[in-house]
XYZ file of C-alpha atoms in Angstrom:
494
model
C 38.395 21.884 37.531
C 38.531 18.207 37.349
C 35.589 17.984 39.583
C 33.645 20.403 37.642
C 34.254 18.419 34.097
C 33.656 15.480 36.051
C 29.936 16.736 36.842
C 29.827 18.128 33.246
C 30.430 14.895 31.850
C 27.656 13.523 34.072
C 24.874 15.186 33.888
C 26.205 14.818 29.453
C 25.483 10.988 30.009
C 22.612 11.348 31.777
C 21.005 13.074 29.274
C 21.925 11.503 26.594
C 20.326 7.939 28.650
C 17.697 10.063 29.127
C 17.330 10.086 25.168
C 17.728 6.538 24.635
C 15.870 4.924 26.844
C 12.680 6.873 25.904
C 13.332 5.791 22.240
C 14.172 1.680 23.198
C 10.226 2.484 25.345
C 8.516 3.032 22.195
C 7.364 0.838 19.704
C 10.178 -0.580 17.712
C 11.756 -1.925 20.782
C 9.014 -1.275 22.868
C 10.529 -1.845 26.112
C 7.643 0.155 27.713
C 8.793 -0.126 31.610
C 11.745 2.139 30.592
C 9.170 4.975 29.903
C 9.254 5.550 33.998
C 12.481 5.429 33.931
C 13.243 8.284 31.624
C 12.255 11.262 33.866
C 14.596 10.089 36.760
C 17.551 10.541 34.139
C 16.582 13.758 32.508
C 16.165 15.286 35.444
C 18.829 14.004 37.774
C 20.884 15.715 34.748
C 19.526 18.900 35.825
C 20.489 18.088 39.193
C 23.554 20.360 39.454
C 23.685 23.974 39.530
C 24.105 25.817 36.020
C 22.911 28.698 34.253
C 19.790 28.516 31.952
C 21.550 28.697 28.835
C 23.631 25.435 30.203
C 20.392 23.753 30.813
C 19.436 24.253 27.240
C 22.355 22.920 25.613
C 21.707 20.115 27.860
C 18.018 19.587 26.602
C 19.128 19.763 23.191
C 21.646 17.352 23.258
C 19.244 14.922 25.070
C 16.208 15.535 22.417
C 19.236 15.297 19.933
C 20.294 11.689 21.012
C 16.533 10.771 21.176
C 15.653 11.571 18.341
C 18.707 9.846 16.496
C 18.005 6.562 18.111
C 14.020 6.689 18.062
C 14.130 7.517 14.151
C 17.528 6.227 12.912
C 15.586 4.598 10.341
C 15.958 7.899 8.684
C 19.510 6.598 7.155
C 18.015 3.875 5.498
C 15.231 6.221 3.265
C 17.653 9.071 2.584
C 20.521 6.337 1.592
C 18.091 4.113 -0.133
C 15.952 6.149 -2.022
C 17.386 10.102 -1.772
C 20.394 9.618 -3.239
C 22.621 10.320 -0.393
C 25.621 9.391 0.344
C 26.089 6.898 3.811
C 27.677 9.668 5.296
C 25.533 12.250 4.061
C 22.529 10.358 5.069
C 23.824 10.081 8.666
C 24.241 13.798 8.535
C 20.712 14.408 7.807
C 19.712 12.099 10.690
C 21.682 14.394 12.594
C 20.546 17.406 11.075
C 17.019 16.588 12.016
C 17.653 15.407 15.540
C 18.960 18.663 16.442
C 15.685 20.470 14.894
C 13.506 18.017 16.607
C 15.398 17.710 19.729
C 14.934 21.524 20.098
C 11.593 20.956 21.812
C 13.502 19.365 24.713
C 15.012 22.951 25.603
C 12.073 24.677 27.100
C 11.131 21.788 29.517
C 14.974 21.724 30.811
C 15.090 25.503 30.640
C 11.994 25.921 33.392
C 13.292 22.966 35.432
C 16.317 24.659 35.758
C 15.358 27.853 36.522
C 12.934 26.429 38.922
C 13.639 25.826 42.298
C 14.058 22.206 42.829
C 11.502 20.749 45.012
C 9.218 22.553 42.285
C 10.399 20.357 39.667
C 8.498 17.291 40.333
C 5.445 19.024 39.976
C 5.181 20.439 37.120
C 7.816 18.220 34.872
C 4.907 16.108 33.827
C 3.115 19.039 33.166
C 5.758 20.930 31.148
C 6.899 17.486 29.183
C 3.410 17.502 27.600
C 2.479 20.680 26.812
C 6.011 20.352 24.796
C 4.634 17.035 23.066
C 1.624 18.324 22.153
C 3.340 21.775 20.578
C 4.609 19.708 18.005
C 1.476 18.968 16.584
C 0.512 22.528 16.125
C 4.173 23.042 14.112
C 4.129 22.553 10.006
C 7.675 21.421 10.469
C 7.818 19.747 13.546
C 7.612 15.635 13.673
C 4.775 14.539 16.060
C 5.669 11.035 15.296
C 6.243 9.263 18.555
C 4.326 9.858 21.632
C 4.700 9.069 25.409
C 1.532 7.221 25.322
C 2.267 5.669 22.473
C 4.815 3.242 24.555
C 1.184 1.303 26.057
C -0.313 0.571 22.406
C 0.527 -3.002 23.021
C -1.475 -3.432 25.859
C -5.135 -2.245 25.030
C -6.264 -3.290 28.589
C -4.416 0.245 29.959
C -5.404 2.540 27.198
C -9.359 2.939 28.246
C -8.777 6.562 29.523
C -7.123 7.691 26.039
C -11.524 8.297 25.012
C -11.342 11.014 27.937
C -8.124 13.009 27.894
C -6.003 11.340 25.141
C -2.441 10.350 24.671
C -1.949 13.860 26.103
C -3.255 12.374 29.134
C -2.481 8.941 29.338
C 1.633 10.605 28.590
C 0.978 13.084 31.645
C 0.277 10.472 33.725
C 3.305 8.083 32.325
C 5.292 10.670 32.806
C 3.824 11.725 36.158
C 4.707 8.106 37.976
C 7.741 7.975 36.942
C 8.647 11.875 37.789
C 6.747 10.430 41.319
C 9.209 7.382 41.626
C 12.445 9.861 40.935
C 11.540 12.359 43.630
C 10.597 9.273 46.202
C 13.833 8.234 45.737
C 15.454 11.630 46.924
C 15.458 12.789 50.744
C 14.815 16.106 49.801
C 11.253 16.020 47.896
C 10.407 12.553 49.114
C 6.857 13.508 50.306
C 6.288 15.683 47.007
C 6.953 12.277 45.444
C 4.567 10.524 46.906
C 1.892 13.013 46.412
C 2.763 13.092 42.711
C 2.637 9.127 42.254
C -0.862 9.341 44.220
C -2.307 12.270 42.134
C -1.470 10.692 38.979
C -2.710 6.810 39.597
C -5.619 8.693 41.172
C -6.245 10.452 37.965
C -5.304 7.529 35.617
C -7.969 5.237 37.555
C -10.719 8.098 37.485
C -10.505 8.528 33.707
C -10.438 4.660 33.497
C -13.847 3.903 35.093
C -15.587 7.520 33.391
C -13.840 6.289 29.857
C -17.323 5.868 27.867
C -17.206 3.003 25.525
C -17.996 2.867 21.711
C -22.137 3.404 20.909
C -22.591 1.058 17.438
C -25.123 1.731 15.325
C -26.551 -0.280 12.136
C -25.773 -3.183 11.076
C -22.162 -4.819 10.687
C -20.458 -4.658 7.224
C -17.753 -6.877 5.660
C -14.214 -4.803 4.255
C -11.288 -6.622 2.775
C -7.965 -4.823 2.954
C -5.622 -5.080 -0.404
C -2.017 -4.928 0.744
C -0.189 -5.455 -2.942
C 3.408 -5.730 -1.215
C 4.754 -3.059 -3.837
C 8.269 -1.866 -3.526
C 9.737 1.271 -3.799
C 11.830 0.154 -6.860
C 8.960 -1.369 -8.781
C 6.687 1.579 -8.076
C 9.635 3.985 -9.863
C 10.149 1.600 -12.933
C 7.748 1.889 -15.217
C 8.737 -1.845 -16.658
C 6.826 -3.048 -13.526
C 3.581 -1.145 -13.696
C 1.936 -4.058 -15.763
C 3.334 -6.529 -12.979
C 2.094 -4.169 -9.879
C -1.119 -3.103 -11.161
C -1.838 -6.802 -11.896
C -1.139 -7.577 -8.046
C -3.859 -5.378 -7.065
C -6.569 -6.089 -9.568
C -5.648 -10.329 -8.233
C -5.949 -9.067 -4.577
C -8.984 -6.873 -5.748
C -10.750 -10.096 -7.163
C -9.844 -12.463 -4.980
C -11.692 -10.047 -2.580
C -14.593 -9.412 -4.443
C -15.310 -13.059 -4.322
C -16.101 -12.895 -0.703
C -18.838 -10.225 -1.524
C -17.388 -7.528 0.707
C -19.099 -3.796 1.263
C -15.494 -2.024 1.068
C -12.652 -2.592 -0.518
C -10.144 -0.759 0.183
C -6.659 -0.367 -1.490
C -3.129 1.405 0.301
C -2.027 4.964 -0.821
C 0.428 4.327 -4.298
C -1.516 1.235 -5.142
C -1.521 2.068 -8.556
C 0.542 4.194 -11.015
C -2.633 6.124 -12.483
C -4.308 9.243 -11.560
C -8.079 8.560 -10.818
C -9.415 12.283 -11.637
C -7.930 12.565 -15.290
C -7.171 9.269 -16.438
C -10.422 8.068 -18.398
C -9.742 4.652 -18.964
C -8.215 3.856 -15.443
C -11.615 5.692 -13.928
C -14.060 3.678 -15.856
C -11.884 0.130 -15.195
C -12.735 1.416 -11.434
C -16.415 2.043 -12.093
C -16.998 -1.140 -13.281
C -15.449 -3.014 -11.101
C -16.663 -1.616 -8.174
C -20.275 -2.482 -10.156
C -19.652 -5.812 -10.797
C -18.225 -6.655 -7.526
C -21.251 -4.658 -5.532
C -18.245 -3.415 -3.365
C -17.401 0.431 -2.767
C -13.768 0.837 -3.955
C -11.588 3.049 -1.863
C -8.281 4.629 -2.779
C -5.450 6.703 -3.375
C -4.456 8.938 -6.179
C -3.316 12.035 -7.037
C -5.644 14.560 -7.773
C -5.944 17.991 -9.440
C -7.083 21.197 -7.655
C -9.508 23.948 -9.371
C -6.792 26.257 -9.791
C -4.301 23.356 -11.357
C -2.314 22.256 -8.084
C -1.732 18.731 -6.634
C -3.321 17.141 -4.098
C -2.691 13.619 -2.080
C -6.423 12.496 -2.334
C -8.528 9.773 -1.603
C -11.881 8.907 -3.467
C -14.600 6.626 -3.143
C -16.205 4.760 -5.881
C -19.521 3.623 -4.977
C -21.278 0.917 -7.607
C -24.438 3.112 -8.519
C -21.813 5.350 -9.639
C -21.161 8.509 -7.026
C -17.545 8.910 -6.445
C -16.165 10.984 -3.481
C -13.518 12.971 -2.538
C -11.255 13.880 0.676
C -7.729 15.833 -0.195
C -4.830 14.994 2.708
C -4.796 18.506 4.915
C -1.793 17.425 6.689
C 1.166 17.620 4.111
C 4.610 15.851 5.107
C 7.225 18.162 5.315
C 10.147 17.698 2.814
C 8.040 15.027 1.635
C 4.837 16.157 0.043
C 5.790 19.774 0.567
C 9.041 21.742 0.377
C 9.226 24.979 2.373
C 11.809 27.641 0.139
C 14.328 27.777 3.253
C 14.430 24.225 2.618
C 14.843 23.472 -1.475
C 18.891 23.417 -0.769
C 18.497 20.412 1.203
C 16.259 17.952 -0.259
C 17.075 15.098 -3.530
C 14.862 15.581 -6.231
C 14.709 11.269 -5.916
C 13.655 11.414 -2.616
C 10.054 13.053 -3.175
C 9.360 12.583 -6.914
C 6.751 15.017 -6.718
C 8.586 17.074 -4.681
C 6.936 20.619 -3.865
C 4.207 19.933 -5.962
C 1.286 18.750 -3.359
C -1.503 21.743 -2.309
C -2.941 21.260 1.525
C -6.367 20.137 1.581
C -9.022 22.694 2.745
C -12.173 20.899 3.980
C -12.765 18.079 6.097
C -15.012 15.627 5.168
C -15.932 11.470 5.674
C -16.344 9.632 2.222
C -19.603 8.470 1.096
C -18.486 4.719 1.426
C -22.090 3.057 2.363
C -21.145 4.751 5.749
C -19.863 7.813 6.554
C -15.796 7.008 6.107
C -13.345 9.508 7.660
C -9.384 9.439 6.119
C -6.702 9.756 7.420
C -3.914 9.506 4.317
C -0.314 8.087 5.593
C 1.134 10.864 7.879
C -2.408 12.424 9.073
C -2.797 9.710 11.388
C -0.690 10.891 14.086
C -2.855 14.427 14.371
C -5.293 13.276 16.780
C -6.955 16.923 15.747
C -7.405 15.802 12.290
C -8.876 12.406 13.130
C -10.987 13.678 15.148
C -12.496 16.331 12.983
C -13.503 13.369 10.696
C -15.457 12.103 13.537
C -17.064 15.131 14.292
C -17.600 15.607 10.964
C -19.772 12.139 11.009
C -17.220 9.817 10.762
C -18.783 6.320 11.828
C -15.397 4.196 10.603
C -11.986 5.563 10.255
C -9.215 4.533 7.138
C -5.993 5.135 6.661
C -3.978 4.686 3.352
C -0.047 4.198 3.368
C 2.587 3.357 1.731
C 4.972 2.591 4.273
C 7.508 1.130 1.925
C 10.211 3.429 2.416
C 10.987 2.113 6.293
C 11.694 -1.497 5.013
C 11.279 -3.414 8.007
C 12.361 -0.971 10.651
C 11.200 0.467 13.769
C 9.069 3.099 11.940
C 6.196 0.097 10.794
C 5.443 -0.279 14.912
C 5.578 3.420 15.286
C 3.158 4.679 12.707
C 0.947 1.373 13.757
C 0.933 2.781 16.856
C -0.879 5.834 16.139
C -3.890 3.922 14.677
C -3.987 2.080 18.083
C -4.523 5.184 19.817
C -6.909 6.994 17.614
C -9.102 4.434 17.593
C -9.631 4.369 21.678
C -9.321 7.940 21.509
C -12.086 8.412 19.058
C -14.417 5.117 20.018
C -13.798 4.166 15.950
C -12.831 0.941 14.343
C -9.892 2.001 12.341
C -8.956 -0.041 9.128
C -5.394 0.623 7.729
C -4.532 -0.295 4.232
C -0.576 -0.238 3.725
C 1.268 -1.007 0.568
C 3.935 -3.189 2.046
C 2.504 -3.575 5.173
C 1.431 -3.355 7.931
C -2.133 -3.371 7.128
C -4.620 -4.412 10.079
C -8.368 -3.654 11.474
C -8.194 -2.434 14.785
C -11.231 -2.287 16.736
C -12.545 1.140 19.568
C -10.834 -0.428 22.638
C -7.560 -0.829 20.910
C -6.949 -4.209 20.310
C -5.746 -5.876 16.690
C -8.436 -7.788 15.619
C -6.705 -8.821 12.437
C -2.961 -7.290 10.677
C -1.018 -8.543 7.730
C 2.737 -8.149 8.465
C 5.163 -6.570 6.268
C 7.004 -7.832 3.815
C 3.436 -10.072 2.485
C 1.241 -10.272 0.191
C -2.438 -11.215 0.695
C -5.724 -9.176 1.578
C -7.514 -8.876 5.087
C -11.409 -9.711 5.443
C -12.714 -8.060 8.473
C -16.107 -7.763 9.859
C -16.523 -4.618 11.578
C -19.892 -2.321 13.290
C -20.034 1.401 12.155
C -20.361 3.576 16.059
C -21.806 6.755 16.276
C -21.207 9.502 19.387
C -18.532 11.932 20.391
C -15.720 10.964 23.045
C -14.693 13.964 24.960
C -11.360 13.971 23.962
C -12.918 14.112 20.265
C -15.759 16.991 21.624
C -12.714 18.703 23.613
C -9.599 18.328 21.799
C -6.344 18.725 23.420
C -8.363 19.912 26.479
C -5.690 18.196 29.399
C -2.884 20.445 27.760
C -4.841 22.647 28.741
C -5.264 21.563 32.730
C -1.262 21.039 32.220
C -1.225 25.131 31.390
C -2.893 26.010 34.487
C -1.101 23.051 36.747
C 2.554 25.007 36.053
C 0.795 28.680 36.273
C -0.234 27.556 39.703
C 2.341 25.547 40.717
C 5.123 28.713 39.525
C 2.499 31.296 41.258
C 3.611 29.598 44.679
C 6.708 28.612 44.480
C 9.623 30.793 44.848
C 12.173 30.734 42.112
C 15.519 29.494 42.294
């Protein structure tokens, strides 16, 4: 019995390592070697014999742990600004580490059914298609991704314009599943063939990566990053003080003669579609200052929902519209099974936003595809812009309610990669910060920190073209599907 507990409890810690050092790989901590070292854990906690149903609660608890550490920030926005209690608030971290851990129970489920010299085959395989599911979920949390642990280091993140951070995580995943079965007698030759296939693949998608086509001439954009708090944007005593920041920033801006300006989602306490006077000060700024004027507001649907919008003032007048199709879960939206659980002062508009319907860039001087706050981590949706006509991506945030924690570097992240992905300068506007122009191989060309005030002026090229990964989608999950149908259609179970 002792022996058996003893085994118990080890494959329990090396799980729950499994967990953490995943999280401490992405950004935040962003110890990025540890990303190979994360599939030699999980699955030398699989190791041992045990039934499937032991193999789940073993995945869980892992996805559990990872989940806690990757997003503990979590405490700090239902503490700070839901009302909860310290206690509570770690509850709900919990609560939502089980949910989203519960993705980790299919991959250990098939590698323990599996017989084990299978299981460095199609790990990689089965890891991804698992990442990638979470996208397709309304409740889900695609937040952090594999590939997401290499958004430092633009130099490596070519390939993403081929197969995407589904592919660039495969083959992350891949080396290090590789380096794990190397290291064991039994599969040692499988582990070299798996290290080979993958840097084989990686380099292949490298050198085909195509690189961004520009088009037209280069235009100017200044960034408005008002440095707004929480607290001031839910006391109406500040409005005066706030909405003075931006019109400064806004100014200041338009003295540089810019094309765009472009201000963070919650910039301002007025709604653009029905508040005259706000509209017109808009209109004539954007006039006088021979600048489009981009933002955020809330905005009214046909048949009288809400809607997290952005619009587009032009100075000859023409104002467009794009309505957020991605909604935050028990954030912008509230599913019933869910009303119990969530503080009225977390979401002050709780339940009240409708899903956008249509797709489509702003008429910004260019064709300008939006991404508002959450959408940015749906490479689907940001690539629909581009397909749409997209020549320049923006996204508008108000990032205020992580403070200073690991959650700025994580959603920052996400821009990183959709602009490679797509072949797209990508301009983020974000009300606390971080704000930054990022340019279609990845790198930062400019970023104002959090915590500041100030504006960005950034000189960037509209690009035209499709990537394949925009063209194809998800289309490596795909190759992933048929990798473990083929790989399970030889091998005998265990």
């Amino acid at each position: 019995m002792k022996v058996v507990w003893a085994s118990v409890l080890r494959s329990a810690g090396l799980a729950a390592s499994a967990g953490v050092v995943l999280a401490l790989a992405l950004p935040g901590l962003n110890w990025w070697p540890l990303v190979f070292v994360f599939p030699a854990l999980f699955l030398e906690s699989l190791r041992m014999p045990m039934r499937w149903w032991h193999a789940a609660v073993l995945g869980w608890f892992a996805g559990m742990v990872h989940w806690i550490v990757a997003s503990h920030w979590v405490v700090d926005v239902l503490a700070g600004f839901g009302g909860f209690p310290v206690l509570g608030a770690w509850g709900g971290l919990v609560v939502m580490g089980l949910f989203l851990g519960s993705t980790w129970i299919p991959v250990a489920v098939v590698m323990a059914v599996v017989a084990p010299r299978t299981r460095p085959l199609i790990f990689p395989a089965v890891w991804i298609l698992a990442e990638v599911a979470r996208r397709y979920s309304p409740y889900l949390f695609p937040w952090n991704t594999t590939a997401s642990c290499l958004a430092d280091m633009p130099s490596l993140l070519g390939s993403l314009s081929v197969w995407g951070a589904t592919g660039l995580g495969w083959g992350l995943v891949a080396v290090g599943t590789g380096a794990w079965a190397l290291c064991l007698g039994t599969t040692r030759r499988i582990g070299v063939v798996v290290i080979g296939v993958a840097i084989v693949i990686i380099g292949t998608m490298t050198l085909i990566a195509p690189g961004p086509e520009y088009s037209g001439k280069a235009f100017t954009v200044a960034l408005i990053q008002p440095g707004t708090s929480m607290e001031e944007r839910w006391d109406p005593e500040m409005w005066p003080e706030t909405t003075e920041r931006v019109w400064a920033l806004s100014q200041a801006a338009s003295a540089q003669s810019p094309d765009l300006i472009v201000w963070p989602e919650s910039a301002m306490p007025y709604r653009f579609d029905s508040d005259v006077r706000y509209r017109r000060q808009i209109r004539e700024f954007s006039r006088s200052a021979g600048s489009v004027v981009v933002l955020n507001s809330v905005g009214r649907t046909a048949d009288g929902g809400y809607t997290n919008s952005a619009f587009a003032q032009r100075p000859d007048g023409v104002v467009s519209r794009y309505d957020k199709v991605r909604l935050v879960p028990f954030g912008e939206y509230v599913p019933l099974w869910g009303r119990v659980f969530v503080s009225d002062s977390l979401v002050r508009e709780i339940g009240a936003f409708t899903a956008g319907t249509e797709i489509v860039p702003l008429d910004a001087g260019i064709p300008l595809g939006l991404a508002v706050c959450y959408e940015i981590v749906f490479p689907n949706v940001v690539a629909r812009q581009v397909r749409a006509g997209a020549q320049v991506l923006a996204t508008l945030t108000n990032d205020a309610w992580y403070g200073t924690s690991w959650a700025l570097d994580q959603h920052f992240a996400q821009a990183i990669l959709r602009a490679v992905e797509t072949r797209r300068w990508v301009i983020r506007a974000a009300l606390t910060g971080i704000s930054g122009a990022i340019d279609p191989s990845g790198h930062v060309v400019d970023r104002l920190e959090a915590g500041k005030q100030g504006l960005l002026l950034v000189e960037l090229q509209p690009a035209v073209g499709r990537t394949p990964v925009v063209r194809w989608g998800d289309w490596w999950a795909w190759v992933c599907v048929v990798m473990v149908c083929v790989v399970l259609g030889k091998r005998r179970w265990g």
